[in-house]
Amino acid sequence: MKKTVLLIALLPFFGCAELQQVANQLPGILEQGNVDIASGLKEALNNGISKQVTKLTATDGFFKNEAVKILLPEELKKVDSGLRKIGLSSLADEGLKAINRTAEDAVKEATPIFVDAVTGMSFTDAKNILMGNESAATTYLQGSTSTALYGKFNPVIKSSFAKVGADKIWANIITKYNSIPLVKKVNPDLTDYVTNQAMNGVFKMIAVEEKEIRTNINARTSNLLKNVFAMQDKK
């Protein structure tokens, strides 16, 4: 029972179809005592899809969210500046938007990996997370999913560059910049950079929601969340 309740407490951080997978994998009992676990799963599903992953996968989910917006790496800041100096500000703006679009396209791949981490969590892991600091769940997920996320994100980011046209935009940007007299030519690995930045954005948004539920009683929108996190409040 304890393990089941603690797992449910973490589910608001994840997406829709994957939460149903978790429901199917939980050990047989969907309702125990006065705690309606099935209803808790449905609520967690709705919270997760509306508050986290879907936000980032929507158009401008990264680009217009200052908390996770992907900015240019140091190597490309001089490219941006150089283009603007020769009147190509619109091309520079288009390049920045394009790398954010690739992240928005890729983040939908994150939730199955998070589900694996949650279903593989031991009772000790769950107890430590519930009783840990305000980012304990985020830290656990970051430690247990980063390698798998990178492996999943990287090819998707690479594919997304072509899908959203970012590859052509950046090929044009780099060609234009490298043609400027006396500049040091660049050839950045944007796939690796955007992959890491997309992952950072996912974990940052998870941390925001985790902190809200842990510190704001009003964010616990069901008796299930209230009951579970009351355990944390009493530590």
mmCIF file of C-alpha atoms in Angstrom:
data_model
loop_
_atom_site.group_PDB
_atom_site.id
_atom_site.type_symbol
_atom_site.label_atom_id
_atom_site.label_comp_id
_atom_site.label_asym_id
_atom_site.label_seq_id
_atom_site.Cartn_x
_atom_site.Cartn_y
_atom_site.Cartn_z
ATOM 1 C CA MET A 1 0.000 0.000 0.000
ATOM 2 C CA LYS A 2 2.735 2.438 0.943
ATOM 3 C CA LYS A 3 4.615 1.871 -2.303
ATOM 4 C CA THR A 4 1.438 2.244 -4.355
ATOM 5 C CA VAL A 5 0.447 5.528 -2.712
ATOM 6 C CA LEU A 6 3.928 6.966 -3.033
ATOM 7 C CA LEU A 7 4.063 6.101 -6.723
ATOM 8 C CA ILE A 8 0.722 7.811 -7.259
ATOM 9 C CA ALA A 9 2.079 10.911 -5.562
ATOM 10 C CA LEU A 10 4.728 11.210 -8.239
ATOM 11 C CA LEU A 11 2.438 10.674 -11.212
ATOM 12 C CA PRO A 12 1.327 14.314 -11.673
ATOM 13 C CA PHE A 13 4.735 14.886 -13.261
ATOM 14 C CA PHE A 14 4.060 12.717 -16.328
ATOM 15 C CA GLY A 15 1.986 12.374 -19.501
ATOM 16 C CA CYS A 16 -1.273 10.781 -20.609
ATOM 17 C CA ALA A 17 -0.964 7.420 -22.376
ATOM 18 C CA GLU A 18 2.038 6.540 -20.253
ATOM 19 C CA LEU A 19 0.097 7.082 -17.026
ATOM 20 C CA GLN A 20 -2.440 4.528 -18.184
ATOM 21 C CA GLN A 21 0.473 2.150 -18.655
ATOM 22 C CA VAL A 22 1.465 2.746 -15.057
ATOM 23 C CA ALA A 23 -2.105 2.071 -13.961
ATOM 24 C CA ASN A 24 -2.052 -1.242 -15.758
ATOM 25 C CA GLN A 25 1.256 -2.203 -14.184
ATOM 26 C CA LEU A 26 0.390 -1.395 -10.581
ATOM 27 C CA PRO A 27 -0.075 -4.531 -8.489
ATOM 28 C CA GLY A 28 -3.686 -5.635 -8.774
ATOM 29 C CA ILE A 29 -5.420 -3.551 -6.134
ATOM 30 C CA LEU A 30 -6.915 -0.310 -7.448
ATOM 31 C CA GLU A 31 -8.765 0.602 -4.308
ATOM 32 C CA GLN A 32 -7.742 0.049 -0.717
ATOM 33 C CA GLY A 33 -9.452 1.322 2.412
ATOM 34 C CA ASN A 34 -10.778 4.817 1.891
ATOM 35 C CA VAL A 35 -8.236 5.737 -0.804
ATOM 36 C CA ASP A 36 -9.618 5.488 -4.338
ATOM 37 C CA ILE A 37 -6.445 4.772 -6.255
ATOM 38 C CA ALA A 38 -8.212 4.516 -9.640
ATOM 39 C CA SER A 39 -9.621 8.038 -9.289
ATOM 40 C CA GLY A 40 -6.226 9.253 -8.122
ATOM 41 C CA LEU A 41 -4.675 7.874 -11.288
ATOM 42 C CA LYS A 42 -7.223 9.672 -13.456
ATOM 43 C CA GLU A 43 -6.593 12.948 -11.677
ATOM 44 C CA ALA A 44 -2.834 12.511 -11.873
ATOM 45 C CA LEU A 45 -3.207 11.788 -15.583
ATOM 46 C CA ASN A 46 -5.127 14.998 -16.149
ATOM 47 C CA ASN A 47 -2.714 17.044 -14.047
ATOM 48 C CA GLY A 48 0.304 15.606 -15.796
ATOM 49 C CA ILE A 49 -0.854 16.156 -19.345
ATOM 50 C CA SER A 50 -2.132 19.681 -18.668
ATOM 51 C CA LYS A 51 0.726 20.925 -16.500
ATOM 52 C CA GLN A 52 3.926 19.452 -17.838
ATOM 53 C CA VAL A 53 4.841 17.534 -20.977
ATOM 54 C CA THR A 54 2.125 18.888 -23.249
ATOM 55 C CA LYS A 55 3.148 22.456 -22.456
ATOM 56 C CA LEU A 56 6.616 21.828 -23.799
ATOM 57 C CA THR A 57 5.525 19.917 -26.898
ATOM 58 C CA ALA A 58 3.132 22.663 -28.011
ATOM 59 C CA THR A 59 4.203 25.301 -30.515
ATOM 60 C CA ASP A 60 6.234 27.893 -28.599
ATOM 61 C CA GLY A 61 6.360 25.544 -25.595
ATOM 62 C CA PHE A 62 10.074 26.292 -25.404
ATOM 63 C CA PHE A 63 10.378 29.423 -27.518
ATOM 64 C CA LYS A 64 7.942 31.575 -25.539
ATOM 65 C CA ASN A 65 8.660 30.123 -22.110
ATOM 66 C CA GLU A 66 11.528 32.166 -20.690
ATOM 67 C CA ALA A 67 12.218 29.512 -18.052
ATOM 68 C CA VAL A 68 13.213 26.927 -20.665
ATOM 69 C CA LYS A 69 13.778 28.880 -23.885
ATOM 70 C CA ILE A 70 16.904 27.606 -25.612
ATOM 71 C CA LEU A 71 19.390 30.386 -26.224
ATOM 72 C CA LEU A 72 22.420 30.193 -28.449
ATOM 73 C CA PRO A 73 25.599 28.534 -27.158
ATOM 74 C CA GLU A 74 28.643 30.749 -26.627
ATOM 75 C CA GLU A 75 30.159 29.683 -29.939
ATOM 76 C CA LEU A 76 27.113 30.928 -31.833
ATOM 77 C CA LYS A 77 26.600 34.219 -30.030
ATOM 78 C CA LYS A 78 29.284 35.724 -32.234
ATOM 79 C CA VAL A 79 27.449 34.290 -35.255
ATOM 80 C CA ASP A 80 24.242 35.994 -34.122
ATOM 81 C CA SER A 81 26.063 39.277 -33.553
ATOM 82 C CA GLY A 82 27.885 39.039 -36.868
ATOM 83 C CA LEU A 83 24.697 38.469 -38.833
ATOM 84 C CA ARG A 84 22.943 41.379 -37.171
ATOM 85 C CA LYS A 85 25.847 43.678 -37.996
ATOM 86 C CA ILE A 86 25.433 42.950 -41.701
ATOM 87 C CA GLY A 87 21.647 43.425 -41.683
ATOM 88 C CA LEU A 88 20.549 39.810 -41.282
ATOM 89 C CA SER A 89 18.696 40.139 -37.995
ATOM 90 C CA SER A 90 15.660 38.280 -39.322
ATOM 91 C CA LEU A 91 17.812 35.295 -40.265
ATOM 92 C CA ALA A 92 19.374 35.289 -36.798
ATOM 93 C CA ASP A 93 15.905 35.378 -35.205
ATOM 94 C CA GLU A 94 14.748 32.547 -37.443
ATOM 95 C CA GLY A 95 17.706 30.429 -36.377
ATOM 96 C CA LEU A 96 16.932 30.829 -32.682
ATOM 97 C CA LYS A 97 13.288 29.930 -33.205
ATOM 98 C CA ALA A 98 14.254 26.876 -35.257
ATOM 99 C CA ILE A 99 16.326 25.251 -32.508
ATOM 100 C CA ASN A 100 13.472 25.745 -30.047
ATOM 101 C CA ARG A 101 11.072 24.122 -32.507
ATOM 102 C CA THR A 102 13.252 21.001 -32.627
ATOM 103 C CA ALA A 103 13.092 20.711 -28.825
ATOM 104 C CA GLU A 104 9.310 21.104 -28.847
ATOM 105 C CA ASP A 105 9.088 18.294 -31.383
ATOM 106 C CA ALA A 106 11.343 15.953 -29.396
ATOM 107 C CA VAL A 107 10.079 16.278 -25.821
ATOM 108 C CA LYS A 108 7.078 14.026 -26.453
ATOM 109 C CA GLU A 109 9.617 11.168 -26.383
ATOM 110 C CA ALA A 110 10.365 11.805 -22.702
ATOM 111 C CA THR A 111 7.371 10.339 -20.895
ATOM 112 C CA PRO A 112 7.892 6.617 -21.632
ATOM 113 C CA ILE A 113 11.351 6.863 -20.099
ATOM 114 C CA PHE A 114 9.979 8.591 -16.998
ATOM 115 C CA VAL A 115 7.391 5.831 -16.665
ATOM 116 C CA ASP A 116 10.155 3.220 -16.682
ATOM 117 C CA ALA A 117 11.908 5.117 -13.893
ATOM 118 C CA VAL A 118 8.745 5.327 -11.772
ATOM 119 C CA THR A 119 7.717 1.683 -12.205
ATOM 120 C CA GLY A 120 11.254 0.572 -11.406
ATOM 121 C CA MET A 121 11.425 2.640 -8.234
ATOM 122 C CA SER A 122 12.026 0.770 -4.983
ATOM 123 C CA PHE A 123 10.066 1.470 -1.806
ATOM 124 C CA THR A 124 13.208 3.038 -0.309
ATOM 125 C CA ASP A 125 13.536 5.350 -3.344
ATOM 126 C CA ALA A 126 9.902 6.427 -3.040
ATOM 127 C CA LYS A 127 10.106 7.036 0.709
ATOM 128 C CA ASN A 128 13.293 9.066 0.319
ATOM 129 C CA ILE A 129 11.706 11.141 -2.450
ATOM 130 C CA LEU A 130 8.544 11.883 -0.501
ATOM 131 C CA MET A 131 10.517 12.842 2.593
ATOM 132 C CA GLY A 132 13.288 14.597 0.660
ATOM 133 C CA ASN A 133 13.793 18.216 -0.313
ATOM 134 C CA GLU A 134 11.581 20.199 -2.688
ATOM 135 C CA SER A 135 13.309 18.790 -5.787
ATOM 136 C CA ALA A 136 13.911 15.214 -4.601
ATOM 137 C CA ALA A 137 11.686 13.641 -7.278
ATOM 138 C CA THR A 138 13.283 15.725 -10.007
ATOM 139 C CA THR A 139 16.752 14.795 -8.803
ATOM 140 C CA TYR A 140 15.814 11.106 -8.748
ATOM 141 C CA LEU A 141 14.441 11.253 -12.282
ATOM 142 C CA GLN A 142 17.418 13.206 -13.555
ATOM 143 C CA GLY A 143 19.798 10.638 -12.129
ATOM 144 C CA SER A 144 17.863 7.629 -13.335
ATOM 145 C CA THR A 145 16.766 8.821 -16.783
ATOM 146 C CA SER A 146 19.382 11.204 -18.208
ATOM 147 C CA THR A 147 21.348 8.566 -20.132
ATOM 148 C CA ALA A 148 18.201 7.031 -21.606
ATOM 149 C CA LEU A 149 16.738 10.456 -22.371
ATOM 150 C CA TYR A 150 19.843 11.538 -24.248
ATOM 151 C CA GLY A 151 19.807 8.342 -26.278
ATOM 152 C CA LYS A 152 16.153 8.902 -27.129
ATOM 153 C CA PHE A 153 16.301 12.658 -27.666
ATOM 154 C CA ASN A 154 19.441 12.863 -29.787
ATOM 155 C CA PRO A 155 18.178 11.019 -32.893
ATOM 156 C CA VAL A 156 14.781 12.694 -32.540
ATOM 157 C CA ILE A 157 16.427 16.119 -32.372
ATOM 158 C CA LYS A 158 18.477 15.241 -35.442
ATOM 159 C CA SER A 159 15.337 14.173 -37.282
ATOM 160 C CA SER A 160 13.463 17.230 -36.035
ATOM 161 C CA PHE A 161 16.083 19.558 -37.493
ATOM 162 C CA ALA A 162 15.036 18.326 -40.926
ATOM 163 C CA LYS A 163 11.348 18.070 -40.030
ATOM 164 C CA VAL A 164 10.997 21.704 -38.958
ATOM 165 C CA GLY A 165 13.488 23.018 -41.523
ATOM 166 C CA ALA A 166 16.094 23.993 -38.942
ATOM 167 C CA ASP A 167 18.847 22.150 -40.814
ATOM 168 C CA LYS A 168 18.459 24.361 -43.893
ATOM 169 C CA ILE A 169 18.093 27.509 -41.817
ATOM 170 C CA TRP A 170 21.279 26.827 -39.889
ATOM 171 C CA ALA A 171 23.195 25.680 -42.969
ATOM 172 C CA ASN A 172 22.313 29.054 -44.472
ATOM 173 C CA ILE A 173 23.242 30.908 -41.266
ATOM 174 C CA ILE A 174 26.625 29.206 -40.950
ATOM 175 C CA THR A 175 27.382 29.732 -44.649
ATOM 176 C CA LYS A 176 26.502 33.430 -44.400
ATOM 177 C CA TYR A 177 28.563 33.903 -41.269
ATOM 178 C CA ASN A 178 31.601 32.008 -42.530
ATOM 179 C CA SER A 179 31.590 34.200 -45.656
ATOM 180 C CA ILE A 180 32.102 37.370 -43.589
ATOM 181 C CA PRO A 181 35.716 38.522 -44.075
ATOM 182 C CA LEU A 182 38.181 37.827 -41.238
ATOM 183 C CA VAL A 183 35.784 35.844 -39.020
ATOM 184 C CA LYS A 184 36.855 32.558 -37.479
ATOM 185 C CA LYS A 185 34.780 29.904 -39.202
ATOM 186 C CA VAL A 186 32.390 27.800 -37.102
ATOM 187 C CA ASN A 187 30.884 24.341 -37.466
ATOM 188 C CA PRO A 188 28.834 23.723 -34.293
ATOM 189 C CA ASP A 189 27.239 20.434 -33.220
ATOM 190 C CA LEU A 190 23.754 21.819 -32.739
ATOM 191 C CA THR A 191 22.155 18.399 -32.335
ATOM 192 C CA ASP A 192 24.141 17.675 -29.174
ATOM 193 C CA TYR A 193 23.564 21.181 -27.815
ATOM 194 C CA VAL A 194 19.798 21.196 -28.377
ATOM 195 C CA THR A 195 19.481 17.662 -26.984
ATOM 196 C CA ASN A 196 21.035 18.719 -23.681
ATOM 197 C CA GLN A 197 19.056 21.953 -23.531
ATOM 198 C CA ALA A 198 15.777 20.140 -24.208
ATOM 199 C CA MET A 199 16.527 17.739 -21.363
ATOM 200 C CA ASN A 200 17.322 20.649 -19.057
ATOM 201 C CA GLY A 201 13.985 22.225 -19.951
ATOM 202 C CA VAL A 202 12.042 19.069 -19.123
ATOM 203 C CA PHE A 203 13.676 18.709 -15.716
ATOM 204 C CA LYS A 204 13.211 22.397 -14.940
ATOM 205 C CA MET A 205 9.477 22.191 -15.559
ATOM 206 C CA ILE A 206 9.163 19.029 -13.487
ATOM 207 C CA ALA A 207 10.947 20.800 -10.638
ATOM 208 C CA VAL A 208 8.504 23.723 -10.836
ATOM 209 C CA GLU A 209 5.495 21.429 -10.472
ATOM 210 C CA GLU A 210 7.119 19.351 -7.757
ATOM 211 C CA LYS A 211 7.892 22.415 -5.670
ATOM 212 C CA GLU A 212 4.344 23.699 -6.114
ATOM 213 C CA ILE A 213 2.744 20.496 -4.862
ATOM 214 C CA ARG A 214 5.198 20.185 -1.988
ATOM 215 C CA THR A 215 4.925 23.749 -0.720
ATOM 216 C CA ASN A 216 1.439 24.908 -1.699
ATOM 217 C CA ILE A 217 -1.369 22.989 -0.015
ATOM 218 C CA ASN A 218 -3.833 24.575 -2.434
ATOM 219 C CA ALA A 219 -2.013 22.883 -5.319
ATOM 220 C CA ARG A 220 -3.023 19.513 -3.898
ATOM 221 C CA THR A 221 -6.262 19.400 -5.773
ATOM 222 C CA SER A 222 -7.549 16.066 -4.463
ATOM 223 C CA ASN A 223 -7.801 14.198 -1.180
ATOM 224 C CA LEU A 224 -5.288 11.726 -2.567
ATOM 225 C CA LEU A 225 -2.617 14.360 -3.053
ATOM 226 C CA LYS A 226 -3.498 15.935 0.285
ATOM 227 C CA ASN A 227 -3.228 12.630 2.128
ATOM 228 C CA VAL A 228 0.045 11.613 0.532
ATOM 229 C CA PHE A 229 1.859 14.907 0.924
ATOM 230 C CA ALA A 230 0.537 15.366 4.451
ATOM 231 C CA MET A 231 3.070 12.657 5.274
ATOM 232 C CA GLN A 232 5.795 14.948 3.981
ATOM 233 C CA ASP A 233 4.439 17.949 5.893
ATOM 234 C CA LYS A 234 4.765 16.073 9.184
ATOM 235 C CA LYS A 235 8.405 15.067 8.708
#
